[in-house]
XYZ file of C-alpha atoms in Angstrom:
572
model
C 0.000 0.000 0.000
C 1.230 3.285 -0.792
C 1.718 5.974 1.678
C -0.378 9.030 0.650
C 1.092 12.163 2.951
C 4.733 13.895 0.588
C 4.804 10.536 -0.956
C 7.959 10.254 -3.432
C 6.406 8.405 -6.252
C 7.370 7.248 -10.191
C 5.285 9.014 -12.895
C 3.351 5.506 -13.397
C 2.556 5.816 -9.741
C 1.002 9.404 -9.811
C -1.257 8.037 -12.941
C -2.329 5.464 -10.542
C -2.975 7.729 -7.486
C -4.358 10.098 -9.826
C -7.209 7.902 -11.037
C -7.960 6.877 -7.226
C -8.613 10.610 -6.595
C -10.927 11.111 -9.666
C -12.938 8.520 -8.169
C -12.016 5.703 -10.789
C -12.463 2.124 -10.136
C -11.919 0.584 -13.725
C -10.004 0.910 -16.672
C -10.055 -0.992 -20.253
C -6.809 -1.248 -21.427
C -3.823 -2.745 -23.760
C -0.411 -3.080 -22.687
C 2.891 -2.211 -24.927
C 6.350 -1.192 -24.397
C 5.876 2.389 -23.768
C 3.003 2.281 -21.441
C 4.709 -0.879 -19.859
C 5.824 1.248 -16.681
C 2.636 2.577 -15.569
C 0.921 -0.937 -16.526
C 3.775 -2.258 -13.936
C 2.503 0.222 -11.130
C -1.275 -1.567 -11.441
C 0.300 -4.148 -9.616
C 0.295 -1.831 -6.162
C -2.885 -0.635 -7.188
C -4.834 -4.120 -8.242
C -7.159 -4.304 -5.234
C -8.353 -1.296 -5.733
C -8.359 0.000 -9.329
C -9.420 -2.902 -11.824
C -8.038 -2.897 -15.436
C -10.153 -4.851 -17.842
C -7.593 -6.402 -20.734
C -9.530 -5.877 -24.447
C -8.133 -7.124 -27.311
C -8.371 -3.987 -29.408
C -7.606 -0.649 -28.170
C -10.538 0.786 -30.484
C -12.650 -2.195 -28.495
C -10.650 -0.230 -24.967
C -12.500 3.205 -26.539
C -15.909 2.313 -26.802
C -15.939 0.372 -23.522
C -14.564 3.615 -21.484
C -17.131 5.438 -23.452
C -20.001 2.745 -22.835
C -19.341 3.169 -19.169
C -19.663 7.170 -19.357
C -22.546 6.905 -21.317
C -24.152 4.637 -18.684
C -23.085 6.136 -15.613
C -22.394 10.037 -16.369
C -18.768 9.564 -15.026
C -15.777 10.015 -16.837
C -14.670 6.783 -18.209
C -10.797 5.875 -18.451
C -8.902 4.023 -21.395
C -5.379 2.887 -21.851
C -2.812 2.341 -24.804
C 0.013 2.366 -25.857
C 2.233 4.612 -28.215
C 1.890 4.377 -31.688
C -0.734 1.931 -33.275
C -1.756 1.310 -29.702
C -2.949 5.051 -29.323
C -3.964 5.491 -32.991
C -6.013 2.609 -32.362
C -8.183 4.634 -30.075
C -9.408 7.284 -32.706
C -12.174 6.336 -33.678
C -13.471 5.516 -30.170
C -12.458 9.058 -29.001
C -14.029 10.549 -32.494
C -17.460 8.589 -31.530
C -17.297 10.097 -27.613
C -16.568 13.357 -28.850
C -19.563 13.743 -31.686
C -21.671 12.043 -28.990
C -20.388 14.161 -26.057
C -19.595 11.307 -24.095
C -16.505 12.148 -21.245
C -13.589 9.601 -21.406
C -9.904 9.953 -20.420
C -7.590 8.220 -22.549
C -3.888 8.074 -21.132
C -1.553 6.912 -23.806
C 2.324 5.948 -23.617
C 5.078 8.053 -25.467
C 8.458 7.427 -26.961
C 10.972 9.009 -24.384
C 11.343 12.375 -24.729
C 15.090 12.548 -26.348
C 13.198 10.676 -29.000
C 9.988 12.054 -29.214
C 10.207 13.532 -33.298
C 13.007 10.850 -34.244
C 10.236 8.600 -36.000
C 11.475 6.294 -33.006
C 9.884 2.593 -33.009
C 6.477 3.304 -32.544
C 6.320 6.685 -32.243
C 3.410 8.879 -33.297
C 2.562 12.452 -32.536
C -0.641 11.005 -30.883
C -2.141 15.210 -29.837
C -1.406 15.802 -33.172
C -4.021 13.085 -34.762
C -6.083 13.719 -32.000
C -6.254 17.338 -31.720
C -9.512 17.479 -33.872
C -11.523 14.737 -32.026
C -10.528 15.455 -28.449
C -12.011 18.053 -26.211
C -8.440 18.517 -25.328
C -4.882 17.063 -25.236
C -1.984 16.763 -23.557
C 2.000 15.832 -23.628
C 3.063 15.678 -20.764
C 7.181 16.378 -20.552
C 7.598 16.813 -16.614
C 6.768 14.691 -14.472
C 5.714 17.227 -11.637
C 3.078 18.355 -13.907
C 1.406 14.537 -14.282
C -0.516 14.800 -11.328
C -1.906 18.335 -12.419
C -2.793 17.467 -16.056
C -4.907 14.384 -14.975
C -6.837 16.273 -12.716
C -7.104 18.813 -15.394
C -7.918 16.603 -17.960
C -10.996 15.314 -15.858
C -12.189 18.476 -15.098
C -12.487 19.140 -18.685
C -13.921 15.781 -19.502
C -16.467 16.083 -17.445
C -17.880 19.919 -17.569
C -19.421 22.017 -19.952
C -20.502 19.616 -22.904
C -18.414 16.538 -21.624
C -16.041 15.096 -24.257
C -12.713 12.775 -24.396
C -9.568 14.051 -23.576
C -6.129 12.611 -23.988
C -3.104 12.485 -22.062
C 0.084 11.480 -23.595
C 2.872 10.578 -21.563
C 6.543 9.699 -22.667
C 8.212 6.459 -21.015
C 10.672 8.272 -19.422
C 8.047 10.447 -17.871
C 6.552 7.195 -16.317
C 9.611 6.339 -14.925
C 10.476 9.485 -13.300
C 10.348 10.460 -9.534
C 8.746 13.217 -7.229
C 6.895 13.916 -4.486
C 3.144 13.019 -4.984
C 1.197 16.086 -4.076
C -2.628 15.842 -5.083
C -3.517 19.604 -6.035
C -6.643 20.404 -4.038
C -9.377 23.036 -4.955
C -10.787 23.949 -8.003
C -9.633 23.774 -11.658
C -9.450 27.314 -13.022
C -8.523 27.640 -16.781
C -8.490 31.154 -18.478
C -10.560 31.164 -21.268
C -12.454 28.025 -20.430
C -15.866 29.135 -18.821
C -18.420 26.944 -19.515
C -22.058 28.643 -19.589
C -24.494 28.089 -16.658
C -27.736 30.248 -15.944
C -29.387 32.769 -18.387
C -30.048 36.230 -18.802
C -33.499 37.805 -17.596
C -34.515 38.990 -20.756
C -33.584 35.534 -22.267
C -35.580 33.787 -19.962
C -38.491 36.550 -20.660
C -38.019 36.300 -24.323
C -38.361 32.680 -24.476
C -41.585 32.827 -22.394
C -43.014 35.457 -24.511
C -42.514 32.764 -27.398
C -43.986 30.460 -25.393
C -46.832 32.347 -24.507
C -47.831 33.212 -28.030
C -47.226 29.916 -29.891
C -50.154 27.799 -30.809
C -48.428 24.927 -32.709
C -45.626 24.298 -30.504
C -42.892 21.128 -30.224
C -40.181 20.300 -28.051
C -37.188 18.684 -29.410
C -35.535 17.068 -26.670
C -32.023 15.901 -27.195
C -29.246 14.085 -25.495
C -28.067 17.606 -23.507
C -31.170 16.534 -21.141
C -29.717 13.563 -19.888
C -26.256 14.814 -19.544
C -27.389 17.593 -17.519
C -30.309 15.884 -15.618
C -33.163 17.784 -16.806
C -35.443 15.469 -16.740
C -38.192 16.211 -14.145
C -37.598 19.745 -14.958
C -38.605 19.243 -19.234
C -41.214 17.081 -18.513
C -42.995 20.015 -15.880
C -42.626 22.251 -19.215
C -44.108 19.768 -21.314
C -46.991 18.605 -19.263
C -47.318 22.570 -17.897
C -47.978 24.023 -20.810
C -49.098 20.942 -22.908
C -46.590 21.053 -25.367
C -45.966 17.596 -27.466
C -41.999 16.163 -27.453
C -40.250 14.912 -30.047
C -37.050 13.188 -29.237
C -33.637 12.852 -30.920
C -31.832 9.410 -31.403
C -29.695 10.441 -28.266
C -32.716 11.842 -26.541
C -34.713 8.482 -26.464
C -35.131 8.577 -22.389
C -35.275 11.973 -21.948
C -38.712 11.558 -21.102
C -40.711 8.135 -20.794
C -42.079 7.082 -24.585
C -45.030 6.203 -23.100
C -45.993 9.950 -21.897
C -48.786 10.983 -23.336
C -47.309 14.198 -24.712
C -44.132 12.149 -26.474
C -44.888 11.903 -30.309
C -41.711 9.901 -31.064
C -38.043 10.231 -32.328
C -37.728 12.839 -35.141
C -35.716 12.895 -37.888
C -34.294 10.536 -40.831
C -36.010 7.639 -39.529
C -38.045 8.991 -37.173
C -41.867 8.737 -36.915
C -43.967 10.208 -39.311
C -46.200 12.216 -36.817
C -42.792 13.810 -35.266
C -41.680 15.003 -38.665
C -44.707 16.227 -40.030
C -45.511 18.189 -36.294
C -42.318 19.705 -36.548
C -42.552 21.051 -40.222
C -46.027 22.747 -39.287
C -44.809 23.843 -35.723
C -45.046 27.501 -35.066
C -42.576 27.100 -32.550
C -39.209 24.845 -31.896
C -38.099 24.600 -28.247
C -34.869 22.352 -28.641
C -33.302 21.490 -26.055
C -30.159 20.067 -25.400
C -29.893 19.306 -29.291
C -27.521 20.304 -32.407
C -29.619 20.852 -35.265
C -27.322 18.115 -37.502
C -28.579 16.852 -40.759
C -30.219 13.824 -39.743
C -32.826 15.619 -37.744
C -33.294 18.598 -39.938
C -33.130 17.285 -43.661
C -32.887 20.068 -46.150
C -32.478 23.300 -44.071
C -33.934 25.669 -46.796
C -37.602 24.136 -46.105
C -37.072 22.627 -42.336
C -39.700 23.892 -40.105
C -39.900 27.284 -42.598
C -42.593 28.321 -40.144
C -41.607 28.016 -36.558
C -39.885 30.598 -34.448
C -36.934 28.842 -32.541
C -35.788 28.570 -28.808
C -32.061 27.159 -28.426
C -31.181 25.902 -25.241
C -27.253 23.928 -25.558
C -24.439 24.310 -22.974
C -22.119 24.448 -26.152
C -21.845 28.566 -27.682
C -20.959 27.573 -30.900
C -24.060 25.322 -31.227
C -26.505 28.165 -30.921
C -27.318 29.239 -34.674
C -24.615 27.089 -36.310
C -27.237 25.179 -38.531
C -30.618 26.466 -37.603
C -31.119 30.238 -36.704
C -32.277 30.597 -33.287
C -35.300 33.557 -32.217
C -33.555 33.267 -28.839
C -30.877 31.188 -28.102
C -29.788 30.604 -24.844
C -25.849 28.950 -23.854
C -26.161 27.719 -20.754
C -26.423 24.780 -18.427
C -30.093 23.200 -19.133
C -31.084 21.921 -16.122
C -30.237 25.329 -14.100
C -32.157 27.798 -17.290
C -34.922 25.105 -16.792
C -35.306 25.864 -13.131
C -35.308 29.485 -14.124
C -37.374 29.660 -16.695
C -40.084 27.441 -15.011
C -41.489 29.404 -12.142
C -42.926 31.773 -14.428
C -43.950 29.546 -17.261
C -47.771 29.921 -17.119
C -49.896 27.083 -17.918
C -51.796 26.541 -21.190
C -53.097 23.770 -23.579
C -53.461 23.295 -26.982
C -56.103 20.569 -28.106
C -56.533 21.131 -31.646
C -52.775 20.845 -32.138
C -52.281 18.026 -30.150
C -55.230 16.159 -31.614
C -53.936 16.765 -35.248
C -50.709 14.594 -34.218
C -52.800 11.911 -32.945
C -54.118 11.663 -35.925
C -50.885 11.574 -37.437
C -50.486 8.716 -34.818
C -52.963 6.773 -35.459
C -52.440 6.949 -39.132
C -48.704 5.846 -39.652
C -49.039 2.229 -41.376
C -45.176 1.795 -40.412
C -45.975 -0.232 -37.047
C -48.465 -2.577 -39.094
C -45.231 -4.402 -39.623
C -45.107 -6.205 -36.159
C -48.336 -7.932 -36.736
C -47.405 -9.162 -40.451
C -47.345 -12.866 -40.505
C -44.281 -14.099 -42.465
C -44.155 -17.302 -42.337
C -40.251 -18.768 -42.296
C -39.598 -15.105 -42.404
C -37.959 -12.686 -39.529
C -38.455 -9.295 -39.382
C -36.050 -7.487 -37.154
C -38.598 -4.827 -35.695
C -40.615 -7.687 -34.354
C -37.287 -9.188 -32.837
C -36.465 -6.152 -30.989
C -40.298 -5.514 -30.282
C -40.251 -9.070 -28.418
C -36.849 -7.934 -26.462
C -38.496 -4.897 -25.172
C -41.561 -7.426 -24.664
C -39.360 -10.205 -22.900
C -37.321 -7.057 -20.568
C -39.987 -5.340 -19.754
C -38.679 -2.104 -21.027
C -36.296 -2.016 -18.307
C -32.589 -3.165 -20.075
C -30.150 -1.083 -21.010
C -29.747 -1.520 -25.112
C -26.570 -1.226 -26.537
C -26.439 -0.681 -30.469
C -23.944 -0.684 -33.964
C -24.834 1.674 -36.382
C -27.804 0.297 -39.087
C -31.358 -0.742 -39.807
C -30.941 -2.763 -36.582
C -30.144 0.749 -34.472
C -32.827 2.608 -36.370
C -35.013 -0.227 -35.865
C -33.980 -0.711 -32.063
C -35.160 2.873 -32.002
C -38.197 2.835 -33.764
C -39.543 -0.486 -31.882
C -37.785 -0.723 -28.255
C -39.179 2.144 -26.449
C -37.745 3.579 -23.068
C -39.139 4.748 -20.128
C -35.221 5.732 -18.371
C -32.455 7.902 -19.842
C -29.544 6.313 -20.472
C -31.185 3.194 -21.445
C -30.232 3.289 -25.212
C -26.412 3.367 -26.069
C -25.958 4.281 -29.439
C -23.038 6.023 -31.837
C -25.327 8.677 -33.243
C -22.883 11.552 -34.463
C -20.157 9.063 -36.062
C -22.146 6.110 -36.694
C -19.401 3.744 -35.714
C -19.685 0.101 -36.553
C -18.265 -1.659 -34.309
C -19.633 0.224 -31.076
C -22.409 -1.618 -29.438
C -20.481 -4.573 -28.055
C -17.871 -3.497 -26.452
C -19.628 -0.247 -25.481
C -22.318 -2.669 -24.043
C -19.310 -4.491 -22.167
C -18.345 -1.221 -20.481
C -21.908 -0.250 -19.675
C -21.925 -3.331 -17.601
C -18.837 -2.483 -15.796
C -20.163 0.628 -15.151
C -24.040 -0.356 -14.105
C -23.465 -4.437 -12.754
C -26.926 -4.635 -11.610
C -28.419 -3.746 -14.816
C -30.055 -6.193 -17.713
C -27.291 -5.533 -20.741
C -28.185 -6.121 -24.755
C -25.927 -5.824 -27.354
C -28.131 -5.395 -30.170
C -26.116 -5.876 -33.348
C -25.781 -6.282 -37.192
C -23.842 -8.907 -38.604
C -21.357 -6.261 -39.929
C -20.442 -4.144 -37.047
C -20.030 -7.345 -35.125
C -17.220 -8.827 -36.699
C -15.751 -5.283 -36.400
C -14.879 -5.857 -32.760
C -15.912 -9.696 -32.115
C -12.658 -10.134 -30.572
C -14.371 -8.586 -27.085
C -15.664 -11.717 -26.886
C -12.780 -12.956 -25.237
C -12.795 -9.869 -23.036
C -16.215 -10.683 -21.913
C -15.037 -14.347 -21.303
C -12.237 -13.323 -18.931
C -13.938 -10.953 -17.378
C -17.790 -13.376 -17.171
C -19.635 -9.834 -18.268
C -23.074 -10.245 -18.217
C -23.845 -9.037 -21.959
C -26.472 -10.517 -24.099
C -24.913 -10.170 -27.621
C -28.324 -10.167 -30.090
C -26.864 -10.745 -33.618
C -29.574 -9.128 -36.444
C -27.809 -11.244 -39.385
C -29.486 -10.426 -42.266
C -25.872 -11.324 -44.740
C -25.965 -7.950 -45.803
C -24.011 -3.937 -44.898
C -28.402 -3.600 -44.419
C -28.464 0.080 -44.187
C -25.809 0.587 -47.280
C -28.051 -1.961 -49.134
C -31.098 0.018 -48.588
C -29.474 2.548 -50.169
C -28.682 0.814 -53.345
C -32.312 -0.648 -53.575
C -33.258 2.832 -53.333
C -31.248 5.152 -54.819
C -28.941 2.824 -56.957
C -31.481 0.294 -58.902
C -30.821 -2.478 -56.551
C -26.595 -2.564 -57.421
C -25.556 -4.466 -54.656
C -21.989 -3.545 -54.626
C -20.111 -5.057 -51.821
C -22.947 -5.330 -48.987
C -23.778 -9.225 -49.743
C -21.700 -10.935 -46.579
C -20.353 -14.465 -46.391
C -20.778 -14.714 -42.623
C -19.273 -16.940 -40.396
C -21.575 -19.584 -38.353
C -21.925 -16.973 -35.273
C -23.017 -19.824 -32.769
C -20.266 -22.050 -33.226
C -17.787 -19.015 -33.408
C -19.324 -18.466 -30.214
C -18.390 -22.419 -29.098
C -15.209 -21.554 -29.701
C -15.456 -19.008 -26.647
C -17.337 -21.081 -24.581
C -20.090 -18.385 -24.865
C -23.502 -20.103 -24.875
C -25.636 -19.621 -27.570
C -28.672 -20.295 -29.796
C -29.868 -20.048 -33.278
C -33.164 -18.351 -33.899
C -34.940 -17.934 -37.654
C -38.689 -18.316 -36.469
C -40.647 -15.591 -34.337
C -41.745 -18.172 -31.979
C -38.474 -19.490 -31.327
C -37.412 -15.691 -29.589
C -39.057 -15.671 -26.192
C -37.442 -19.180 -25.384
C -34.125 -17.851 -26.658
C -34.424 -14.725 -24.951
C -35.113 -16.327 -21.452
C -31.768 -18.982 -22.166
C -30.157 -15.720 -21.829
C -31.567 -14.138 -19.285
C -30.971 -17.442 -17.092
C -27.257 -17.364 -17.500
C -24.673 -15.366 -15.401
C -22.133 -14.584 -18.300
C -22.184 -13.357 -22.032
C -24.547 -15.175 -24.074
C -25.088 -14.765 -28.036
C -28.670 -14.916 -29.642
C -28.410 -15.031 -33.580
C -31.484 -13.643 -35.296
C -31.681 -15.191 -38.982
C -33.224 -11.756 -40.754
C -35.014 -11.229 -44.139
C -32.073 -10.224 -46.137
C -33.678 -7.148 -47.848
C -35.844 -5.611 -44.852
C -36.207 -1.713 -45.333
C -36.392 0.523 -42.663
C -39.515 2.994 -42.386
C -40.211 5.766 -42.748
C -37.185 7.118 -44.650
C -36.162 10.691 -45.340
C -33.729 10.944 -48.132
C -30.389 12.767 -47.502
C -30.980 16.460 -48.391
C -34.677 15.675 -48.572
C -37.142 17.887 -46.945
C -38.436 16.616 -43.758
C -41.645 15.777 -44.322
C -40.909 13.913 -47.840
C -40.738 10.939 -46.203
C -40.855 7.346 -47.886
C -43.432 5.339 -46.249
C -43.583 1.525 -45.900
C -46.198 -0.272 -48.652
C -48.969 -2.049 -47.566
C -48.513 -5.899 -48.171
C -48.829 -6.580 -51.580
C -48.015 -2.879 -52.579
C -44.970 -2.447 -54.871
């Protein structure tokens, strides 16, 4: 054990120490030669910091951001220099479109030959410089302490993203006293937004006040600050419908009255066409990217708009904003909210339950295909068989539109998804961290057949480590979503989406992962309680129709509301 009062410690030491103090209890890692002192210094720290050995650093990514995502805290990977850290881009590219807070620490080439082109040497804050909240090099080792505390605070405040900290070997191996800084982090220049301005809060009111079509669009800033109770008082105060983003799915329960569904490229059809004839847009927490907006020349031409975002540079960026507010949204909530009057508005809620009632998309879970599978009604029957209540865990795909579309949720944080980046690959090793980082919790890794083999090495990480996860494989022996496109847009040219897959279940044998096989609809509740009886990882693999389309559809660049709709059976 390591004494804590003017301890005289190694640099690897003061990473370790420094962890302790940010409250860290796990880390997903990869060993190599430049990182190899601090991975030596785990040894004093084993009983009380975990390190969970992946077999992909990008795999080491996603699970430190799965386990932010899930728990709000900063989650903590480890690599090493060169492809080891290079390996983590596109993890730390997917938590920083997503806003998700992660620490990656990352070995260097000693310092003497740091811009040598040394064995394995990269300039790691150089890649990263555009996909990091901020970076670091760290070439004293009285500093190391300092920067990781630093490179928390950033993490974590303000929109959260990942930050990196690169440290040479030498710096590792050097000596001096341990001394944890205490107070505050204050950084010139970085001041994060909090509360707003009276006559913001009274201009957005006013808007409020005189709108008779309005919409909320809540977005992923509502879980991340907390604003939950406080947007659904606005919302059920002054009766005003919510549509959520792909990130927002929690924000309030689906099964709210006032929630019309997710908005967007898939999104319902009621959602889209409420927000195109909205007189007023209250987003909140949300970014305005293409997805959700389609063609900005015609997007909700109509509407006056309210910005609420913790992020500046967010307010008018892609949509112009009647009053746009930067600050944190749970504390403008609480200000805004004693003085919202109530109101209602029946004729405009009633015209999107019509558009409710009317969308022929859901039709689709009570088609009888014989010898067929349809992936909404697999993910229908694992909300079904969960009770609503599991934490999902998605790739990028029909699967995670579908997942969105057909597994409603009632909690935020419940659906883990790569929405900015669309990363293949994500949802299984991101599901892996979740579980680290919420044990008690019911874990699916809902997944196509491509991003699965992307990172299907975590299996053995999930063997090692006996994480709960329930890997659901949607295998429909197709890229789906690129092959949609080509049906679409490219008169059915199937270039390079047809997959020769591997037999998942017996590539799951060679794991020892249990498994099953499952290519009828009444084979899925037995298949989904297997799972849920087993105290490990588990693999389910769904047999899909190969050329399921996901509905509706807005084209990219489309306007919103020109949405492709599914045909009736029989229809062309």
């Amino acid at each position: 054990m390591v004494e804590e009062a003017m301890m005289k410690l190694k640099g690897s030491e003061i990473i370790m120490e420094s962890l302790l103090r940010e409250g860290v209890d796990v880390m997903f890692g990869y060993p190599g030669g430049a990182i190899l002192p601090t991975y030596d210094a785990m040894s004093l720290y084993e009983e009380r910091l975990h390190h969970v050995l992946v077999r992909h650093e990008q795999g080491a990514s996603h699970m430190a951001d799965g386990y932010a995502r899930a728990t709000g805290e900063v989650g903590v990977c480890i690599a090493t220099s060169g492809p080891g850290a290079t390996n983590l881009v596109t993890g730390l590219a997917t938590a920083m479109m997503d806003s998700s807070p992660i620490v990656a620490i990352t070995g260097q080439v000693p310092i003497p030959a740091i811009g040598s082109d040394a064995f394995q040497e990269t300039d790691v804050t150089g890649v990263t410089l555009p996909i990091t909240k901020h970076n670091y090099l760290v070439t004293d080792v009285r500093d190391l302490a300092y920067t990781i505390k630093e490179a928390f605070h950033i993490a974590r405040t303000g929109r959260p993203g990942p930050v990196l900290v690169d440290v040479p070997k030498d710096v590792q191996n050097a000596e001096t006293e341990f001394v944890w800084p205490e107070g505050d982090i204050v950084l010139p220049g970085y001041d994060p937004p909090w509360a707003a301005q009276t006559h913001e809060i009274d201009a957005a009111l006013r808007l409020i006040a005189e709108a008779e079509r309005p919409i909320i669009l809540a977005g992923h800033g509502i879980i991340m600050s907390g604003a939950m109770n406080e947007v659904r008082e606005l919302a059920e105060r002054a009766q005003i419908p919510v549509s959520l983003t792909l990130l927002g799915k929690g924000a309030m329960p689906e099964d709210h009255p006032l929630v019309i569904g997710m908005m967007g490229m898939h999104g319902e059809a009621s959602s889209n066409l409420a927000i195109q004839e909205a007189d007023l847009l209250i987003a909140l927490g949300m970014r305005f990217d293409d997805r959700v907006t389609g063609n900005l020349k015609t997007y909700a031409q109509n509407a006056r708009k309210i910005h609420i975002d913790i992020d500046r540079s967010e307010i008018n960026k892609n949509v112009k904003a009647d009053v746009g507010i930067a600050g944190d949204l749970k504390t403008v909530l609480t200000q805004l909210l004693p003085k919202l009057e109530g109101k209602s508005h029946p004729a405009w809620i009633g015209r999107i339950r019509d558009w409710l009632e009317d969308s022929s998309e859901r039709d689709i879970l009570n088609y009888e295909t014989p010898g067929i599978l349809l992936t909404a009604q697999v993910v229908n029957d694992i909300w079904k068989l969960t009770g609503g209540d599991a934490i999902t865990v998605t790739d990028v795909g029909q699967h995670q539109m579908l997942e969105a579309q057909y597994y409603p949720h009632q909690r935020p944080a419940t659906l883990l998804t790569s929405g900015g980046l669309g990363t293949m690959g994500f949802g299984f090793p991101a599901a892996i961290g979740a579980k680290f980082g919420k044990p008690d919790e019911e874990i699916w890794a809902i997944v196509g057949d491509g991003g699965f083999q992307m990172t299907l090495c975590e299996m053995a990480t999930a063997v090692q480590e006996n994480v709960n996860v329930n890997i659901a494989i949607i295998n429909n022996n197709f890229l789906g979503m690129v092959r949609q496109w080509q049906e679409l847009f490219f008169e059915k040219r199937y270039q390079a989406t047809p997959m020769v897959n591997p037999d998942f279940c017996k590539l799951a044998d060679a794991y020892g992962i249990p498994n099953r096989c499952v290519t009828q609809r009444d084979e899925i509740e037995d298949a989904v309680r297997f799972a849920q009886g087993i105290d490990g990882p588990t693999l389910i693999e769904f047999v899909v129709e190969k050329e399921e389309m996901v509905y509706p559809m807005v084209p990219a660049g489309a306007d919103l509301h020109d949405m492709k709709r599914r045909p009736k059976p029989g229809e062309a």
